[in-house]
Coordinates of C-alpha atoms in Angstrom, one line a residue:
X1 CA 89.6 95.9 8.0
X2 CA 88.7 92.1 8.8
X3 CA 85.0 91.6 8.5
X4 CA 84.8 88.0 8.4
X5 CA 84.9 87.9 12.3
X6 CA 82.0 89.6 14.9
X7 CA 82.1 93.2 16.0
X8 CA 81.4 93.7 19.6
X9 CA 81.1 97.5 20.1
X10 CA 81.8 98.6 24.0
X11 CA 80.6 102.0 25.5
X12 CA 82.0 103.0 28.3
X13 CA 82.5 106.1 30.6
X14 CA 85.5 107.8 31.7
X15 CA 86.2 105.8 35.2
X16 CA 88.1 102.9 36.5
X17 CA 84.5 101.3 37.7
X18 CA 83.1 101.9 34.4
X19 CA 86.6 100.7 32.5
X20 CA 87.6 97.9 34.6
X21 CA 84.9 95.4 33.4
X22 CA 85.0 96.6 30.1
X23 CA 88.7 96.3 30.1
X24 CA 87.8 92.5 31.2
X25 CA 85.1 91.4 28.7
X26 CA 87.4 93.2 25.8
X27 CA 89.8 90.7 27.0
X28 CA 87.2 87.3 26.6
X29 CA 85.6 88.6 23.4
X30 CA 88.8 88.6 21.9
X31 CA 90.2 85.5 22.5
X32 CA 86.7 84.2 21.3
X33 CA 87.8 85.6 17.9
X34 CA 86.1 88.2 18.1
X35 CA 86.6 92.3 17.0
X36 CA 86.7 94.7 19.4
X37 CA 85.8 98.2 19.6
X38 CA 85.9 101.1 22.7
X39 CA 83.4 103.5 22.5
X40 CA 84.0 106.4 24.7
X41 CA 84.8 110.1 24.6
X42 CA 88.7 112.1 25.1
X43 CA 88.4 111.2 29.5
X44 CA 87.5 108.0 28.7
X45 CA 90.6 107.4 27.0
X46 CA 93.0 108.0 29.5
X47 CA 91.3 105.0 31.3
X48 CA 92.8 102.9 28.3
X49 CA 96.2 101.9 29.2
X50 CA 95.7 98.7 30.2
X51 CA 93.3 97.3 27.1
X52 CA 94.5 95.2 24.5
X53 CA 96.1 96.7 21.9
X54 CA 94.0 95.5 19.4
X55 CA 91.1 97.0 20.4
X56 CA 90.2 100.1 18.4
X57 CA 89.1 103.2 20.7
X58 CA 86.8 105.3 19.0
X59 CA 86.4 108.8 20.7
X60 CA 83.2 110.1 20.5
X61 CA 82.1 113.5 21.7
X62 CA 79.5 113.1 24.9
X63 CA 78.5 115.2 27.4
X64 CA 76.7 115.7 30.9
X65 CA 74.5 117.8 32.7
X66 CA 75.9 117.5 35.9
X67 CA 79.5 119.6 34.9
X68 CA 79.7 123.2 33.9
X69 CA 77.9 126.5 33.8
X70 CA 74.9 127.2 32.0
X71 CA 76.3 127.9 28.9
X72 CA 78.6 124.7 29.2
X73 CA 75.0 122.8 29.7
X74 CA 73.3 124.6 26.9
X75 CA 75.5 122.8 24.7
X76 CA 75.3 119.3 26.0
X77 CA 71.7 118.1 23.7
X78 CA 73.8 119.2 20.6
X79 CA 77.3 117.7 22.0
X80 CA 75.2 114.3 22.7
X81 CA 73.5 114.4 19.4
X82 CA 77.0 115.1 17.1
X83 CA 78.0 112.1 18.6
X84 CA 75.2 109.7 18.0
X85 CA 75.3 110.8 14.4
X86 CA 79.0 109.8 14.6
X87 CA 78.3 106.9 16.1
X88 CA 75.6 106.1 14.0
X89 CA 77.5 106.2 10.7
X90 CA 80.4 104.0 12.0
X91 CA 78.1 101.4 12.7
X92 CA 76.7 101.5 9.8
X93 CA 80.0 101.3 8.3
X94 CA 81.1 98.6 10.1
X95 CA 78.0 96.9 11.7
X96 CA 78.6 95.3 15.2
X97 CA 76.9 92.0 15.9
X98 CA 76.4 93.1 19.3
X99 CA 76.9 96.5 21.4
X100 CA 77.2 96.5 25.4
X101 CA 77.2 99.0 27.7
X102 CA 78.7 99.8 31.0
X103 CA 77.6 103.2 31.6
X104 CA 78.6 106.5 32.2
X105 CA 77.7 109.4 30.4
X106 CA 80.5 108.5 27.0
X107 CA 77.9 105.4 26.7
X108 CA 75.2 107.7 25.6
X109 CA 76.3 107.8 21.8
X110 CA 77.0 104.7 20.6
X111 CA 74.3 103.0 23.0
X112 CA 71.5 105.5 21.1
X113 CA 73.1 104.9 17.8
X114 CA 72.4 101.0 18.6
X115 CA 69.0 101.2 19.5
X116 CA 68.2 103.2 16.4
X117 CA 69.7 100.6 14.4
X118 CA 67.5 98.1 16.2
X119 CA 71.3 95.9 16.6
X120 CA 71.7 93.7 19.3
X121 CA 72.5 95.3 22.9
X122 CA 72.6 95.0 26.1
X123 CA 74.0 96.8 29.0
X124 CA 75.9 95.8 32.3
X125 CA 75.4 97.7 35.5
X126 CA 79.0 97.7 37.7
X127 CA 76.8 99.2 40.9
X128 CA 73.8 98.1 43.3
X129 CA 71.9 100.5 42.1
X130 CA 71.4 101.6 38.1
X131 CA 73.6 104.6 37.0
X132 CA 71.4 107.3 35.5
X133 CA 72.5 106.4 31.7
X134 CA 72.5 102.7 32.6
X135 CA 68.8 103.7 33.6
X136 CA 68.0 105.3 30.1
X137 CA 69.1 102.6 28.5
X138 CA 67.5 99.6 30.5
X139 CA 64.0 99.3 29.0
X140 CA 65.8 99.8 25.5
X141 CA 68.2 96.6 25.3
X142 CA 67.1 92.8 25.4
X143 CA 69.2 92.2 28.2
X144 CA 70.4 93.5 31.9
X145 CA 73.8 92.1 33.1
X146 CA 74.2 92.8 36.7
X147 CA 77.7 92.6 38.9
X148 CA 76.3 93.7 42.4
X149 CA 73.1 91.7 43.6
X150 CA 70.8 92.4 44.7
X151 CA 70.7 95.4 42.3
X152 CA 67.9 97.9 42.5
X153 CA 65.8 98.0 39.1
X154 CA 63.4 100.0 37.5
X155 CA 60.3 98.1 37.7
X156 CA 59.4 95.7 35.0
X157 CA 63.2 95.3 34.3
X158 CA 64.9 91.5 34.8
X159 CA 68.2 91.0 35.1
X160 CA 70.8 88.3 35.2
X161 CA 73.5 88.5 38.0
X162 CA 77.1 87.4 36.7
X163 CA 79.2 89.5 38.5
X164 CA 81.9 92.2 37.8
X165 CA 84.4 91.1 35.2
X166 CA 88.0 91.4 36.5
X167 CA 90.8 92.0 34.7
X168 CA 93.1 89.1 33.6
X169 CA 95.8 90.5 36.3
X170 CA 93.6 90.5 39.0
X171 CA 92.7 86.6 37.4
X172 CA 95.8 85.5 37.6
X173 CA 95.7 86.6 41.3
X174 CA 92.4 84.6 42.0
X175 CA 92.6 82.7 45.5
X176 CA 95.8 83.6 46.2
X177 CA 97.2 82.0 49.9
X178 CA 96.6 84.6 52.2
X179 CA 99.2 85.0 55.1
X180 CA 97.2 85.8 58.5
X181 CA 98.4 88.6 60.7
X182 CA 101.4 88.2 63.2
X183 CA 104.8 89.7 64.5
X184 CA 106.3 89.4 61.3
X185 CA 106.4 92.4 58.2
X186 CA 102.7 92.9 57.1
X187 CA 101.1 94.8 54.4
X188 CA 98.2 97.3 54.6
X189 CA 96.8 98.7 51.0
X190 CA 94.9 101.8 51.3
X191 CA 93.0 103.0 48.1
X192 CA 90.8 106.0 48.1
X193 CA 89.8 106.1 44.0
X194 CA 89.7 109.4 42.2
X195 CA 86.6 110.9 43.7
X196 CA 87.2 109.7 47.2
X197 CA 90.3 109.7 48.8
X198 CA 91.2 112.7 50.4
X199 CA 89.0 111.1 54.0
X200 CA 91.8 108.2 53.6
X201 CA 94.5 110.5 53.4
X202 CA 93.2 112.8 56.3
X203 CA 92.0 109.5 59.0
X204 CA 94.3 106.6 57.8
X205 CA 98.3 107.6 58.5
X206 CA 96.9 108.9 62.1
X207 CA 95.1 106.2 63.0
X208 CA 97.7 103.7 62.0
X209 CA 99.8 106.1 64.2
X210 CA 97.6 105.5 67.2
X211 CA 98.1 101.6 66.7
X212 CA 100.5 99.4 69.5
X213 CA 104.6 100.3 68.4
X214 CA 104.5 95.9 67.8
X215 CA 102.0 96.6 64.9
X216 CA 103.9 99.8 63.7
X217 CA 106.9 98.3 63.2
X218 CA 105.5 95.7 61.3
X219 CA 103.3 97.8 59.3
X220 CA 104.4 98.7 55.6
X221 CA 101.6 101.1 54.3
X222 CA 101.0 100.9 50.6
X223 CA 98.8 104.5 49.9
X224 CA 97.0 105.9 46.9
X225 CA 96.8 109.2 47.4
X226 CA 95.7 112.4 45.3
X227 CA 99.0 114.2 44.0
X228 CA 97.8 117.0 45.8
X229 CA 97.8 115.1 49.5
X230 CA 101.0 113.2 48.9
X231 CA 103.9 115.2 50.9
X232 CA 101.6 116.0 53.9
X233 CA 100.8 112.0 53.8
X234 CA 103.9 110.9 53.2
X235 CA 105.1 113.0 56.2
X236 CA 102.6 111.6 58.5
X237 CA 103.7 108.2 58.1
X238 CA 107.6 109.2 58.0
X239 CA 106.4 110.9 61.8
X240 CA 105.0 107.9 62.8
X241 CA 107.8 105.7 62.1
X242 CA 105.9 103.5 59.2
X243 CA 107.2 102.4 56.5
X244 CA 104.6 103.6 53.6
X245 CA 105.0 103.9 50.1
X246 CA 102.5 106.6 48.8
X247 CA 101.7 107.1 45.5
X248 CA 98.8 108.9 43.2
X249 CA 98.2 105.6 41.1
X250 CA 99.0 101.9 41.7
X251 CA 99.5 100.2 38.5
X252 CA 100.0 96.6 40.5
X253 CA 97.1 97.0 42.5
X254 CA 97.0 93.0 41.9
X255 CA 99.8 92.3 43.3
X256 CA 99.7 95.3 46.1
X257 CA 96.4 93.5 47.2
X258 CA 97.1 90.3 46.9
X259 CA 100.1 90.4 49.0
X260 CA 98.1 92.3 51.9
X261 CA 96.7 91.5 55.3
X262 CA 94.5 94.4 55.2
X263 CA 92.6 96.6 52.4
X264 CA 91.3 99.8 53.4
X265 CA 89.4 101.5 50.3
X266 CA 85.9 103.0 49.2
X267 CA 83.6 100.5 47.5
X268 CA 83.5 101.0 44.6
X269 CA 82.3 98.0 42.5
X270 CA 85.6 97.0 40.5
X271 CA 87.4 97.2 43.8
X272 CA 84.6 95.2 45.8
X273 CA 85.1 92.2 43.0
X274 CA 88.8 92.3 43.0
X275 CA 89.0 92.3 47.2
X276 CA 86.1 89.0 46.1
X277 CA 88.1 87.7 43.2
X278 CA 91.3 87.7 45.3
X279 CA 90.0 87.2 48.4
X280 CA 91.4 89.6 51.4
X281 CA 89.9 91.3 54.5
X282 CA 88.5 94.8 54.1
X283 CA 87.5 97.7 55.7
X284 CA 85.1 99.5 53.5
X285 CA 84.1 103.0 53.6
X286 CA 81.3 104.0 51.4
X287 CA 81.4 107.4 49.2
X288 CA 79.1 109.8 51.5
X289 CA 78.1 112.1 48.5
X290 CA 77.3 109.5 45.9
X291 CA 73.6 110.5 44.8
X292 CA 71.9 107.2 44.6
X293 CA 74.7 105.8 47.7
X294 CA 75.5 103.1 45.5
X295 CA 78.6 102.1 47.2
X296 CA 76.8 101.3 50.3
X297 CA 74.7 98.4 48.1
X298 CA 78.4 97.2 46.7
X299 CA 79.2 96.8 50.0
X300 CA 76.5 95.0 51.6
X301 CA 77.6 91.6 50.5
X302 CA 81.1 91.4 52.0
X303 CA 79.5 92.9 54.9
X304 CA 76.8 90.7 55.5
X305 CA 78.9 87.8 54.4
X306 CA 81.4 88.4 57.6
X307 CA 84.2 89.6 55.2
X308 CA 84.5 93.4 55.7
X309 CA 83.6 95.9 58.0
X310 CA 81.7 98.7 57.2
X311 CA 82.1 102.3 57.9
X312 CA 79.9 105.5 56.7
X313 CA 81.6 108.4 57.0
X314 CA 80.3 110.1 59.6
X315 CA 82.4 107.3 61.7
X316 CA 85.6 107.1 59.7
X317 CA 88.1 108.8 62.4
X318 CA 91.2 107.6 63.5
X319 CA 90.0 106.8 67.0
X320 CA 87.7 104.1 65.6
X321 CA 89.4 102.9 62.7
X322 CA 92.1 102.2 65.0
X323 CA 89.7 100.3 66.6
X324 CA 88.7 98.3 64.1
X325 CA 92.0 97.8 62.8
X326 CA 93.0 96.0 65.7
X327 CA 90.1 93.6 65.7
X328 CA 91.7 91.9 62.0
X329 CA 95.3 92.3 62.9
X330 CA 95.5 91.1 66.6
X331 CA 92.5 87.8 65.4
X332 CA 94.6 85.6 62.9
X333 CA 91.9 83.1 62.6
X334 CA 89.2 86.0 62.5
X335 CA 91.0 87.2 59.5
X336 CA 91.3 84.3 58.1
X337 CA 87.8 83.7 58.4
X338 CA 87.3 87.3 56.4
X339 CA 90.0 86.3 53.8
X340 CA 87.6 83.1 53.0
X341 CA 84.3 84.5 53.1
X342 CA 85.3 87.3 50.3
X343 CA 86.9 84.4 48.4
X344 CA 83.4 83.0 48.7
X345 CA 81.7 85.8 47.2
X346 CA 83.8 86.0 44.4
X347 CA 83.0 85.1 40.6
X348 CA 86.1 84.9 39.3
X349 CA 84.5 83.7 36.0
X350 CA 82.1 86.9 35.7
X351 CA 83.9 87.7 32.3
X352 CA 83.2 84.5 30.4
X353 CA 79.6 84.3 31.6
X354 CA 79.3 88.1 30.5
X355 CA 81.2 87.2 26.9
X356 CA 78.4 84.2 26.6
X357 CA 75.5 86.6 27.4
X358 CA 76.9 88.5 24.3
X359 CA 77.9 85.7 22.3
X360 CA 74.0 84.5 22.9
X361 CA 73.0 88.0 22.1
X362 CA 74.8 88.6 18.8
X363 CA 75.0 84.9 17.7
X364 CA 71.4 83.2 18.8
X365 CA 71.5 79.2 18.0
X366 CA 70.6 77.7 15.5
X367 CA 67.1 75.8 14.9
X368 CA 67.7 72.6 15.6
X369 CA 69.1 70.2 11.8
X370 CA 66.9 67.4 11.3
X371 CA 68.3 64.2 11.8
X372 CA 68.6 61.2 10.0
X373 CA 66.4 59.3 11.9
X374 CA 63.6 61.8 11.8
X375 CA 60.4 60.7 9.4
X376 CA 60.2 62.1 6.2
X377 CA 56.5 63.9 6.6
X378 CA 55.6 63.0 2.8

């Protein structure tokens, strides 16, 4: 084990939104030299594909009350505690210099183990509004990092706004030329995440359908569906004549977005930054059930910035999606206009300003050396 450079510990819990921007800053901190280490528990992992290898995933047991029966949430106090006791003694085996969370229930151990070693920490909050472990943890760490703002905070709570980290591949994608609508092959990316898109898969391939047989034919449909909704999706388009390519998980949603006229996806926060970061029109349709309606706040900046269009729900059908697909892809210069003001609301550079919030954490400067030139007070 090398223990001449920092430790930065990450928690993180078991979704791309939570992932995503750890996924990034894991990728700063270690080409600042630093040590890295995942926190998380067994679904967590499988979020970990895409991290360096050389960071070390720890799997720590964690648990929630919102999964289960009653016996199943019996357990969870003693779950959560075996794992800050794990936690615990791995830090104190190898003591970070700083410890950042991103949320999600898998955060819970190593994020309590932290503040009972009094170390460094911090947490970052993906959302406009605090998750409920994020929330826990807020009052407890010496500093809030926020990626949507305006975020909703407990009161008393400050917080710095640096944006959602991105990963390097959406980076690499940053400001790519946008090619404007026209009677030529376009590309629409629909993206539904893991909790969400079964409404895509049910409103988008018929309202595409309903679109002028010039549009169709141009279409090419790039679909993330759940496993279970992929033949009856893939049908609908094959019906309709469109061209789609429908799949349970994109793993070149960088280059998939980048390369589209339109995005049609839930806001979630990592995908709000990316549509940013890259800078592409969007129609955004906000998770109905999520408790604290979180995804409406991620959205209201692209919204209100004239780069996306926003639909709730209880207006998502194919009728008036239809609708308001036609208003991007028959207005080149409108979408234009929408490319351009998401590029605008991007901060590409989220991840370095995140890794120097850590870096000032962990590693405060200095005081200042006299100089040469200063008196000599006897």
């Amino acid at each position: 084990m090398n223990t001449t450079r920092p430790l930065l510990v990450i928690a993180a819990g078991g979704t791309g939104g939570h992932m995503f921007p750890a996924q990034a800053l894991a990728e700063q901190m270690l080409h600042r030299g630093w040590r890295v280490k995942l926190s998380t528990d067994a679904r967590g992992a499988r979020y970990t594909g895409g991290f360096p290898h050389t960071v070390e995933v720890e799997q720590i047991a964690s648990a929630t009350f919102a999964r289960g029966g009653l016996l199943a949430r019996a357990s969870v106090p003693f779950r959560i505690a075996g794992g800050v006791a794990a936690a615990f003694a791995r830090m104190v085996q190898d003591r970070p210099a700083a410890v950042i969370g991103f949320g999600g229930y898998p955060a819970i151990p190593a994020m309590a183990a932290a503040t009972l070693l009094r170390l460094p920490r911090m947490i970052h909050e993906q959302n406009g509004v605090l998750g409920r472990v994020n929330q826990i943890f807020a009052r407890r760490v010496s500093a809030v990092a926020c990626g949507t703002w305006p975020t909703d905070l407990p009161d008393g709570v400050e917080a710095v706004h640096v944006g959602n980290p991105v990963r390097r591949a959406i980076h690499d994608k940053a400001g790519a030329p946008y090619i404007v609508p026209g009677d030529y092959p376009m590309s629409l990316l629909v993206m539904g995440g893991s909790q969400g898109a079964r409404i895509l898969s049910d409103v988008v391939p018929a309202a595409i359908a309903q679109l002028p047989e010039l549009w169709r034919r141009n279409i090419r449909v790039n679909h993330q569906a759940r496993p279970e909704d992929h033949d009856r999706v893939a049908t609908a388009y094959a019906e309709a004549g469109i061209n789609a390519d429908v799949q349970p998980f994109f793993h070149d949603v960088p280059r998939r977005m980048s390369e589209a006229q339109l995005v049609i996806t839930r806001s979630g926060a990592s995908t709000v930054a990316d549509l940013s970061v890259i800078g592409r029109p969007s129609i955004l349709v906000p998770l109905a059930r999520a408790i604290r309606d979180e995804q409406s706040a991620n959205a209201r900046g692209l919204v209100g910035a004239g780069a996306a269009i926003l639909m709730p729900e209880k207006h998502f059908t194919p009728e008036a999606l239809a609708e308001q697909m036609a208003l991007v892809l028959d207005n080149p210069d409108g979408a234009l206009a929408m490319a351009h003001a998401a590029l605008a609301q991007g901060r590409p550079e989220a991840a370095q300003d995140l890794a120097d919030m850590v870096e000032t954490l962990a590693l405060p400067p200095a005081p200042d050396a006299p100089t040469h030139d200063q008196e000599d007070p006897t």
